[in-house]
Structure formats: structure tokens, C-alpha cells
């Protein structure tokens, strides 16, 4: 049975609470990366650990462009990956902590109409979870993810398998043994 520690995500929590918890786990890994491991190969083909941070810092703000919110300039992932991650996480958290901004609705094809909070909670949160694992794997750190969130993500993604694969954001599914733990299945899925 999976460990259901007090650090687990409560499914009844708000998007702001969920992001705060997931971002804290990612921040803990980012802060532990030794300086010489930022250029270590990441599980994402052709990427190193700092590229994983660069990916999040570049695409997450762009997803919110139609909402009229823009991330202020901050450290670059190339020069300061930890600083870049913290800048992004703090900015996203500030959006979620402001009810007016969090409730701003926008249209983002092909995702459709959503609020800023929904975009962060349903799209970005999962990306942060998976990329926390990527950073940990690249840098030789603890790769354990929140088991409740892993379950929620894995079960939620299974019905979208074909759509996710054809989106170009996911490569071919990696086969794992039937008795593999859910984290292994999720990582193989993504």
C-alpha cells in the first residue's frame, strides 16, 4: 500500500493549496541539486537538468498569455536554474493567491475556456510533478513523488492516452510490468 503521509495532496484542497504543496516538493529537489549536476542528462531525450527547468519557465507563462497575465523578468534557467524555478513558482502561486486573477477566464485552444486557476491546477500541476521526478533522476536525488497525486494523475491520464500521444507532447508509451508501482506506471506513461 502507498504511503499516505501528511505531505500528501488532499483532493478537497484548493488549486492554490495543491500548487503550494507540489511546488514545495519541486523546490526541495531543485534546492538539493549540486551545481555540477545541472548539466547531467535528464530522462527527457536530449535534455539536461537545467533544460527541464527552462522548459517549465518558458511554456507555463506562455499558456497563460491569453489571460493577460505576464511573468515579470527573472533569472534565466541557463544561468540560475534554481532561481528561475523559484521565480516561476512564486509567480504562479501569486496568481492563485489572488482570487480575482485566479478567476480570470480565457480561451486557450485546443484546451478551451478555463480560468487561470484551472489552467495551473489541471495542466501545469501535473507537469511540475513529472518534472520534479526528471530533475531528481538527473541529479541523483530522491525520486519519490506524492503517491496520492501520482494515483490521481495516472488514473486521470489513462482515458486521454490517444489524445496525449497525438498532441506531440508525449512519446510512445513505455511498457512496464503489470505489478509495477503506480509511480513507475505514471513515469512510463509520460
JSON list of N, CA and C in Angstrom, two decimals, residues 21-84:
[
{"chain": "A", "resi": 21, "resn": "UNK", "atom": "N", "xyz": [1.83, 22.95, -2.37]},
{"chain": "A", "resi": 21, "resn": "UNK", "atom": "CA", "xyz": [2.40, 21.69, -1.90]},
{"chain": "A", "resi": 21, "resn": "UNK", "atom": "C", "xyz": [3.29, 21.04, -2.97]},
{"chain": "A", "resi": 22, "resn": "UNK", "atom": "N", "xyz": [2.80, 21.00, -4.22]},
{"chain": "A", "resi": 22, "resn": "UNK", "atom": "CA", "xyz": [3.57, 20.40, -5.31]},
{"chain": "A", "resi": 22, "resn": "UNK", "atom": "C", "xyz": [4.82, 21.24, -5.59]},
{"chain": "A", "resi": 23, "resn": "UNK", "atom": "N", "xyz": [4.68, 22.55, -5.59]},
{"chain": "A", "resi": 23, "resn": "UNK", "atom": "CA", "xyz": [5.83, 23.43, -5.83]},
{"chain": "A", "resi": 23, "resn": "UNK", "atom": "C", "xyz": [6.86, 23.29, -4.72]},
{"chain": "A", "resi": 24, "resn": "UNK", "atom": "N", "xyz": [6.42, 23.10, -3.49]},
{"chain": "A", "resi": 24, "resn": "UNK", "atom": "CA", "xyz": [7.36, 22.92, -2.37]},
{"chain": "A", "resi": 24, "resn": "UNK", "atom": "C", "xyz": [8.19, 21.66, -2.57]},
{"chain": "A", "resi": 25, "resn": "UNK", "atom": "N", "xyz": [7.56, 20.59, -3.05]},
{"chain": "A", "resi": 25, "resn": "UNK", "atom": "CA", "xyz": [8.30, 19.34, -3.31]},
{"chain": "A", "resi": 25, "resn": "UNK", "atom": "C", "xyz": [9.32, 19.55, -4.43]},
{"chain": "A", "resi": 26, "resn": "UNK", "atom": "N", "xyz": [8.90, 20.25, -5.49]},
{"chain": "A", "resi": 26, "resn": "UNK", "atom": "CA", "xyz": [9.83, 20.51, -6.59]},
{"chain": "A", "resi": 26, "resn": "UNK", "atom": "C", "xyz": [10.96, 21.42, -6.10]},
{"chain": "A", "resi": 27, "resn": "UNK", "atom": "N", "xyz": [10.62, 22.44, -5.32]},
{"chain": "A", "resi": 27, "resn": "UNK", "atom": "CA", "xyz": [11.64, 23.35, -4.79]},
{"chain": "A", "resi": 27, "resn": "UNK", "atom": "C", "xyz": [12.66, 22.61, -3.94]},
{"chain": "A", "resi": 28, "resn": "UNK", "atom": "N", "xyz": [12.19, 21.66, -3.15]},
{"chain": "A", "resi": 28, "resn": "UNK", "atom": "CA", "xyz": [13.12, 20.88, -2.31]},
{"chain": "A", "resi": 28, "resn": "UNK", "atom": "C", "xyz": [14.13, 20.14, -3.18]},
{"chain": "A", "resi": 29, "resn": "UNK", "atom": "N", "xyz": [13.66, 19.56, -4.28]},
{"chain": "A", "resi": 29, "resn": "UNK", "atom": "CA", "xyz": [14.58, 18.85, -5.18]},
{"chain": "A", "resi": 29, "resn": "UNK", "atom": "C", "xyz": [15.52, 19.83, -5.87]},
{"chain": "A", "resi": 30, "resn": "UNK", "atom": "N", "xyz": [14.96, 20.91, -6.39]},
{"chain": "A", "resi": 30, "resn": "UNK", "atom": "CA", "xyz": [15.76, 21.92, -7.09]},
{"chain": "A", "resi": 30, "resn": "UNK", "atom": "C", "xyz": [16.85, 22.46, -6.17]},
{"chain": "A", "resi": 31, "resn": "UNK", "atom": "N", "xyz": [16.50, 22.73, -4.92]},
{"chain": "A", "resi": 31, "resn": "UNK", "atom": "CA", "xyz": [17.48, 23.29, -3.98]},
{"chain": "A", "resi": 31, "resn": "UNK", "atom": "C", "xyz": [18.57, 22.30, -3.60]},
{"chain": "A", "resi": 32, "resn": "UNK", "atom": "N", "xyz": [18.32, 21.00, -3.80]},
{"chain": "A", "resi": 32, "resn": "UNK", "atom": "CA", "xyz": [19.31, 19.98, -3.47]},
{"chain": "A", "resi": 32, "resn": "UNK", "atom": "C", "xyz": [20.25, 19.65, -4.63]},
{"chain": "A", "resi": 33, "resn": "UNK", "atom": "N", "xyz": [19.95, 20.14, -5.83]},
{"chain": "A", "resi": 33, "resn": "UNK", "atom": "CA", "xyz": [20.77, 19.77, -6.98]},
{"chain": "A", "resi": 33, "resn": "UNK", "atom": "C", "xyz": [22.17, 20.37, -6.83]},
{"chain": "A", "resi": 34, "resn": "UNK", "atom": "N", "xyz": [23.20, 19.53, -6.81]},
{"chain": "A", "resi": 34, "resn": "UNK", "atom": "CA", "xyz": [24.56, 20.06, -6.77]},
{"chain": "A", "resi": 34, "resn": "UNK", "atom": "C", "xyz": [24.86, 20.85, -8.05]},
{"chain": "A", "resi": 35, "resn": "UNK", "atom": "N", "xyz": [25.65, 21.88, -7.93]},
{"chain": "A", "resi": 35, "resn": "UNK", "atom": "CA", "xyz": [25.94, 22.75, -9.08]},
{"chain": "A", "resi": 35, "resn": "UNK", "atom": "C", "xyz": [26.42, 21.97, -10.29]},
{"chain": "A", "resi": 36, "resn": "UNK", "atom": "N", "xyz": [27.20, 20.92, -10.08]},
{"chain": "A", "resi": 36, "resn": "UNK", "atom": "CA", "xyz": [27.74, 20.16, -11.21]},
{"chain": "A", "resi": 36, "resn": "UNK", "atom": "C", "xyz": [26.74, 19.19, -11.82]},
{"chain": "A", "resi": 37, "resn": "UNK", "atom": "N", "xyz": [25.54, 19.07, -11.23]},
{"chain": "A", "resi": 37, "resn": "UNK", "atom": "CA", "xyz": [24.54, 18.14, -11.77]},
{"chain": "A", "resi": 37, "resn": "UNK", "atom": "C", "xyz": [23.49, 18.84, -12.64]},
{"chain": "A", "resi": 38, "resn": "UNK", "atom": "N", "xyz": [23.51, 20.16, -12.72]},
{"chain": "A", "resi": 38, "resn": "UNK", "atom": "CA", "xyz": [22.55, 20.84, -13.58]},
{"chain": "A", "resi": 38, "resn": "UNK", "atom": "C", "xyz": [22.76, 20.51, -15.06]},
{"chain": "A", "resi": 39, "resn": "UNK", "atom": "N", "xyz": [23.95, 20.07, -15.41]},
{"chain": "A", "resi": 39, "resn": "UNK", "atom": "CA", "xyz": [24.22, 19.69, -16.79]},
{"chain": "A", "resi": 39, "resn": "UNK", "atom": "C", "xyz": [24.24, 18.18, -16.99]},
{"chain": "A", "resi": 40, "resn": "UNK", "atom": "N", "xyz": [23.73, 17.46, -16.01]},
{"chain": "A", "resi": 40, "resn": "UNK", "atom": "CA", "xyz": [23.63, 15.99, -16.12]},
{"chain": "A", "resi": 40, "resn": "UNK", "atom": "C", "xyz": [22.43, 15.64, -17.01]},
{"chain": "A", "resi": 41, "resn": "UNK", "atom": "N", "xyz": [22.53, 14.58, -17.79]},
{"chain": "A", "resi": 41, "resn": "UNK", "atom": "CA", "xyz": [21.43, 14.18, -18.66]},
{"chain": "A", "resi": 41, "resn": "UNK", "atom": "C", "xyz": [20.14, 13.92, -17.88]},
{"chain": "A", "resi": 42, "resn": "UNK", "atom": "N", "xyz": [19.05, 14.44, -18.42]},
{"chain": "A", "resi": 42, "resn": "UNK", "atom": "CA", "xyz": [17.72, 14.22, -17.84]},
{"chain": "A", "resi": 42, "resn": "UNK", "atom": "C", "xyz": [17.04, 13.09, -18.62]},
{"chain": "A", "resi": 43, "resn": "UNK", "atom": "N", "xyz": [15.99, 12.51, -18.06]},
{"chain": "A", "resi": 43, "resn": "UNK", "atom": "CA", "xyz": [15.27, 11.45, -18.77]},
{"chain": "A", "resi": 43, "resn": "UNK", "atom": "C", "xyz": [14.65, 11.92, -20.10]},
{"chain": "A", "resi": 44, "resn": "UNK", "atom": "N", "xyz": [14.38, 13.21, -20.22]},
{"chain": "A", "resi": 44, "resn": "UNK", "atom": "CA", "xyz": [13.83, 13.75, -21.47]},
{"chain": "A", "resi": 44, "resn": "UNK", "atom": "C", "xyz": [14.97, 13.76, -22.49]},
{"chain": "A", "resi": 45, "resn": "UNK", "atom": "N", "xyz": [14.79, 13.04, -23.58]},
{"chain": "A", "resi": 45, "resn": "UNK", "atom": "CA", "xyz": [15.86, 12.86, -24.56]},
{"chain": "A", "resi": 45, "resn": "UNK", "atom": "C", "xyz": [16.45, 14.18, -25.02]},
{"chain": "A", "resi": 46, "resn": "UNK", "atom": "N", "xyz": [17.78, 14.28, -24.93]},
{"chain": "A", "resi": 46, "resn": "UNK", "atom": "CA", "xyz": [18.49, 15.46, -25.39]},
{"chain": "A", "resi": 46, "resn": "UNK", "atom": "C", "xyz": [18.53, 16.60, -24.39]},
{"chain": "A", "resi": 47, "resn": "UNK", "atom": "N", "xyz": [17.92, 16.43, -23.23]},
{"chain": "A", "resi": 47, "resn": "UNK", "atom": "CA", "xyz": [17.88, 17.48, -22.22]},
{"chain": "A", "resi": 47, "resn": "UNK", "atom": "C", "xyz": [18.82, 17.16, -21.07]},
{"chain": "A", "resi": 48, "resn": "UNK", "atom": "N", "xyz": [19.28, 18.23, -20.42]},
{"chain": "A", "resi": 48, "resn": "UNK", "atom": "CA", "xyz": [19.97, 18.11, -19.14]},
{"chain": "A", "resi": 48, "resn": "UNK", "atom": "C", "xyz": [19.04, 18.70, -18.08]},
{"chain": "A", "resi": 49, "resn": "UNK", "atom": "N", "xyz": [19.41, 18.57, -16.83]},
{"chain": "A", "resi": 49, "resn": "UNK", "atom": "CA", "xyz": [18.52, 19.00, -15.74]},
{"chain": "A", "resi": 49, "resn": "UNK", "atom": "C", "xyz": [18.08, 20.46, -15.90]},
{"chain": "A", "resi": 50, "resn": "UNK", "atom": "N", "xyz": [18.99, 21.36, -16.26]},
{"chain": "A", "resi": 50, "resn": "UNK", "atom": "CA", "xyz": [18.61, 22.77, -16.37]},
{"chain": "A", "resi": 50, "resn": "UNK", "atom": "C", "xyz": [17.61, 22.98, -17.52]},
{"chain": "A", "resi": 51, "resn": "UNK", "atom": "N", "xyz": [17.63, 22.12, -18.55]},
{"chain": "A", "resi": 51, "resn": "UNK", "atom": "CA", "xyz": [16.66, 22.22, -19.64]},
{"chain": "A", "resi": 51, "resn": "UNK", "atom": "C", "xyz": [15.24, 21.92, -19.16]},
{"chain": "A", "resi": 52, "resn": "UNK", "atom": "N", "xyz": [15.13, 21.04, -18.17]},
{"chain": "A", "resi": 52, "resn": "UNK", "atom": "CA", "xyz": [13.81, 20.73, -17.61]},
{"chain": "A", "resi": 52, "resn": "UNK", "atom": "C", "xyz": [13.22, 21.99, -16.98]},
{"chain": "A", "resi": 53, "resn": "UNK", "atom": "N", "xyz": [14.04, 22.71, -16.22]},
{"chain": "A", "resi": 53, "resn": "UNK", "atom": "CA", "xyz": [13.59, 23.97, -15.62]},
{"chain": "A", "resi": 53, "resn": "UNK", "atom": "C", "xyz": [13.28, 24.98, -16.72]},
{"chain": "A", "resi": 54, "resn": "UNK", "atom": "N", "xyz": [14.14, 25.09, -17.71]},
{"chain": "A", "resi": 54, "resn": "UNK", "atom": "CA", "xyz": [13.91, 26.04, -18.81]},
{"chain": "A", "resi": 54, "resn": "UNK", "atom": "C", "xyz": [12.58, 25.76, -19.49]},
{"chain": "A", "resi": 55, "resn": "UNK", "atom": "N", "xyz": [12.28, 24.50, -19.72]},
{"chain": "A", "resi": 55, "resn": "UNK", "atom": "CA", "xyz": [11.00, 24.12, -20.33]},
{"chain": "A", "resi": 55, "resn": "UNK", "atom": "C", "xyz": [9.84, 24.67, -19.51]},
{"chain": "A", "resi": 56, "resn": "UNK", "atom": "N", "xyz": [9.85, 24.45, -18.20]},
{"chain": "A", "resi": 56, "resn": "UNK", "atom": "CA", "xyz": [8.75, 24.93, -17.36]},
{"chain": "A", "resi": 56, "resn": "UNK", "atom": "C", "xyz": [8.67, 26.45, -17.37]},
{"chain": "A", "resi": 57, "resn": "UNK", "atom": "N", "xyz": [9.83, 27.11, -17.27]},
{"chain": "A", "resi": 57, "resn": "UNK", "atom": "CA", "xyz": [9.87, 28.57, -17.20]},
{"chain": "A", "resi": 57, "resn": "UNK", "atom": "C", "xyz": [9.41, 29.20, -18.51]},
{"chain": "A", "resi": 58, "resn": "UNK", "atom": "N", "xyz": [9.61, 28.52, -19.62]},
{"chain": "A", "resi": 58, "resn": "UNK", "atom": "CA", "xyz": [9.22, 29.07, -20.92]},
{"chain": "A", "resi": 58, "resn": "UNK", "atom": "C", "xyz": [7.76, 28.78, -21.25]},
{"chain": "A", "resi": 59, "resn": "UNK", "atom": "N", "xyz": [7.31, 27.53, -21.09]},
{"chain": "A", "resi": 59, "resn": "UNK", "atom": "CA", "xyz": [5.97, 27.22, -21.58]},
{"chain": "A", "resi": 59, "resn": "UNK", "atom": "C", "xyz": [4.85, 27.55, -20.61]},
{"chain": "A", "resi": 60, "resn": "UNK", "atom": "N", "xyz": [5.09, 27.46, -19.31]},
{"chain": "A", "resi": 60, "resn": "UNK", "atom": "CA", "xyz": [4.00, 27.72, -18.37]},
{"chain": "A", "resi": 60, "resn": "UNK", "atom": "C", "xyz": [3.48, 29.15, -18.47]},
{"chain": "A", "resi": 61, "resn": "UNK", "atom": "N", "xyz": [4.34, 30.17, -18.46]},
{"chain": "A", "resi": 61, "resn": "UNK", "atom": "CA", "xyz": [3.81, 31.52, -18.64]},
{"chain": "A", "resi": 61, "resn": "UNK", "atom": "C", "xyz": [3.11, 31.71, -19.99]},
{"chain": "A", "resi": 62, "resn": "UNK", "atom": "N", "xyz": [3.62, 31.07, -21.04]},
{"chain": "A", "resi": 62, "resn": "UNK", "atom": "CA", "xyz": [3.00, 31.25, -22.36]},
{"chain": "A", "resi": 62, "resn": "UNK", "atom": "C", "xyz": [1.59, 30.67, -22.41]},
{"chain": "A", "resi": 63, "resn": "UNK", "atom": "N", "xyz": [1.33, 29.64, -21.62]},
{"chain": "A", "resi": 63, "resn": "UNK", "atom": "CA", "xyz": [-0.01, 29.06, -21.56]},
{"chain": "A", "resi": 63, "resn": "UNK", "atom": "C", "xyz": [-1.02, 30.09, -21.06]},
{"chain": "A", "resi": 64, "resn": "UNK", "atom": "N", "xyz": [-0.55, 30.99, -20.21]},
{"chain": "A", "resi": 64, "resn": "UNK", "atom": "CA", "xyz": [-1.44, 31.98, -19.60]},
{"chain": "A", "resi": 64, "resn": "UNK", "atom": "C", "xyz": [-1.49, 33.30, -20.37]},
{"chain": "A", "resi": 65, "resn": "UNK", "atom": "N", "xyz": [-0.76, 33.42, -21.47]},
{"chain": "A", "resi": 65, "resn": "UNK", "atom": "CA", "xyz": [-0.77, 34.66, -22.26]},
{"chain": "A", "resi": 65, "resn": "UNK", "atom": "C", "xyz": [-2.18, 35.15, -22.58]},
{"chain": "A", "resi": 66, "resn": "UNK", "atom": "N", "xyz": [-3.10, 34.27, -23.04]},
{"chain": "A", "resi": 66, "resn": "UNK", "atom": "CA", "xyz": [-4.43, 34.76, -23.37]},
{"chain": "A", "resi": 66, "resn": "UNK", "atom": "C", "xyz": [-5.21, 35.32, -22.17]},
{"chain": "A", "resi": 67, "resn": "UNK", "atom": "N", "xyz": [-4.76, 35.03, -20.96]},
{"chain": "A", "resi": 67, "resn": "UNK", "atom": "CA", "xyz": [-5.42, 35.56, -19.77]},
{"chain": "A", "resi": 67, "resn": "UNK", "atom": "C", "xyz": [-4.95, 36.97, -19.44]},
{"chain": "A", "resi": 68, "resn": "UNK", "atom": "N", "xyz": [-3.94, 37.45, -20.18]},
{"chain": "A", "resi": 68, "resn": "UNK", "atom": "CA", "xyz": [-3.44, 38.80, -19.96]},
{"chain": "A", "resi": 68, "resn": "UNK", "atom": "C", "xyz": [-2.54, 38.94, -18.75]},
{"chain": "A", "resi": 69, "resn": "UNK", "atom": "N", "xyz": [-1.97, 37.83, -18.30]},
{"chain": "A", "resi": 69, "resn": "UNK", "atom": "CA", "xyz": [-1.01, 37.89, -17.19]},
{"chain": "A", "resi": 69, "resn": "UNK", "atom": "C", "xyz": [0.37, 37.57, -17.75]},
{"chain": "A", "resi": 70, "resn": "UNK", "atom": "N", "xyz": [1.35, 38.29, -17.29]},
{"chain": "A", "resi": 70, "resn": "UNK", "atom": "CA", "xyz": [2.72, 38.07, -17.79]},
{"chain": "A", "resi": 70, "resn": "UNK", "atom": "C", "xyz": [3.67, 37.96, -16.61]},
{"chain": "A", "resi": 71, "resn": "UNK", "atom": "N", "xyz": [4.54, 36.99, -16.68]},
{"chain": "A", "resi": 71, "resn": "UNK", "atom": "CA", "xyz": [5.53, 36.81, -15.62]},
{"chain": "A", "resi": 71, "resn": "UNK", "atom": "C", "xyz": [6.59, 37.90, -15.75]},
{"chain": "A", "resi": 72, "resn": "UNK", "atom": "N", "xyz": [6.89, 38.59, -14.66]},
{"chain": "A", "resi": 72, "resn": "UNK", "atom": "CA", "xyz": [7.95, 39.59, -14.73]},
{"chain": "A", "resi": 72, "resn": "UNK", "atom": "C", "xyz": [9.30, 38.92, -15.01]},
{"chain": "A", "resi": 73, "resn": "UNK", "atom": "N", "xyz": [10.24, 39.67, -15.59]},
{"chain": "A", "resi": 73, "resn": "UNK", "atom": "CA", "xyz": [11.55, 39.08, -15.86]},
{"chain": "A", "resi": 73, "resn": "UNK", "atom": "C", "xyz": [12.19, 38.56, -14.58]},
{"chain": "A", "resi": 74, "resn": "UNK", "atom": "N", "xyz": [12.92, 37.47, -14.74]},
{"chain": "A", "resi": 74, "resn": "UNK", "atom": "CA", "xyz": [13.59, 36.86, -13.60]},
{"chain": "A", "resi": 74, "resn": "UNK", "atom": "C", "xyz": [14.85, 36.16, -14.07]},
{"chain": "A", "resi": 75, "resn": "UNK", "atom": "N", "xyz": [15.45, 35.38, -13.20]},
{"chain": "A", "resi": 75, "resn": "UNK", "atom": "CA", "xyz": [16.67, 34.66, -13.56]},
{"chain": "A", "resi": 75, "resn": "UNK", "atom": "C", "xyz": [16.42, 33.70, -14.72]},
{"chain": "A", "resi": 76, "resn": "UNK", "atom": "N", "xyz": [17.44, 33.47, -15.51]},
{"chain": "A", "resi": 76, "resn": "UNK", "atom": "CA", "xyz": [17.31, 32.51, -16.61]},
{"chain": "A", "resi": 76, "resn": "UNK", "atom": "C", "xyz": [17.70, 31.12, -16.11]},
{"chain": "A", "resi": 77, "resn": "UNK", "atom": "N", "xyz": [17.06, 30.11, -16.67]},
{"chain": "A", "resi": 77, "resn": "UNK", "atom": "CA", "xyz": [17.39, 28.73, -16.31]},
{"chain": "A", "resi": 77, "resn": "UNK", "atom": "C", "xyz": [18.81, 28.39, -16.74]},
{"chain": "A", "resi": 78, "resn": "UNK", "atom": "N", "xyz": [19.30, 29.04, -17.79]},
{"chain": "A", "resi": 78, "resn": "UNK", "atom": "CA", "xyz": [20.66, 28.77, -18.26]},
{"chain": "A", "resi": 78, "resn": "UNK", "atom": "C", "xyz": [21.69, 29.21, -17.22]},
{"chain": "A", "resi": 79, "resn": "UNK", "atom": "N", "xyz": [21.44, 30.35, -16.57]},
{"chain": "A", "resi": 79, "resn": "UNK", "atom": "CA", "xyz": [22.40, 30.89, -15.61]},
{"chain": "A", "resi": 79, "resn": "UNK", "atom": "C", "xyz": [22.12, 30.49, -14.16]},
{"chain": "A", "resi": 80, "resn": "UNK", "atom": "N", "xyz": [20.85, 30.39, -13.82]},
{"chain": "A", "resi": 80, "resn": "UNK", "atom": "CA", "xyz": [20.45, 30.14, -12.43]},
{"chain": "A", "resi": 80, "resn": "UNK", "atom": "C", "xyz": [19.17, 29.30, -12.42]},
{"chain": "A", "resi": 81, "resn": "UNK", "atom": "N", "xyz": [19.27, 27.99, -12.69]},
{"chain": "A", "resi": 81, "resn": "UNK", "atom": "CA", "xyz": [18.06, 27.18, -12.78]},
{"chain": "A", "resi": 81, "resn": "UNK", "atom": "C", "xyz": [17.23, 27.19, -11.50]},
{"chain": "A", "resi": 82, "resn": "UNK", "atom": "N", "xyz": [17.87, 27.16, -10.35]},
{"chain": "A", "resi": 82, "resn": "UNK", "atom": "CA", "xyz": [17.10, 27.18, -9.10]},
{"chain": "A", "resi": 82, "resn": "UNK", "atom": "C", "xyz": [16.37, 28.52, -8.95]},
{"chain": "A", "resi": 83, "resn": "UNK", "atom": "N", "xyz": [17.07, 29.61, -9.22]},
{"chain": "A", "resi": 83, "resn": "UNK", "atom": "CA", "xyz": [16.43, 30.92, -9.15]},
{"chain": "A", "resi": 83, "resn": "UNK", "atom": "C", "xyz": [15.29, 31.05, -10.14]},
{"chain": "A", "resi": 84, "resn": "UNK", "atom": "N", "xyz": [15.47, 30.52, -11.35]},
{"chain": "A", "resi": 84, "resn": "UNK", "atom": "CA", "xyz": [14.42, 30.58, -12.37]},
{"chain": "A", "resi": 84, "resn": "UNK", "atom": "C", "xyz": [13.20, 29.80, -11.92]}
]
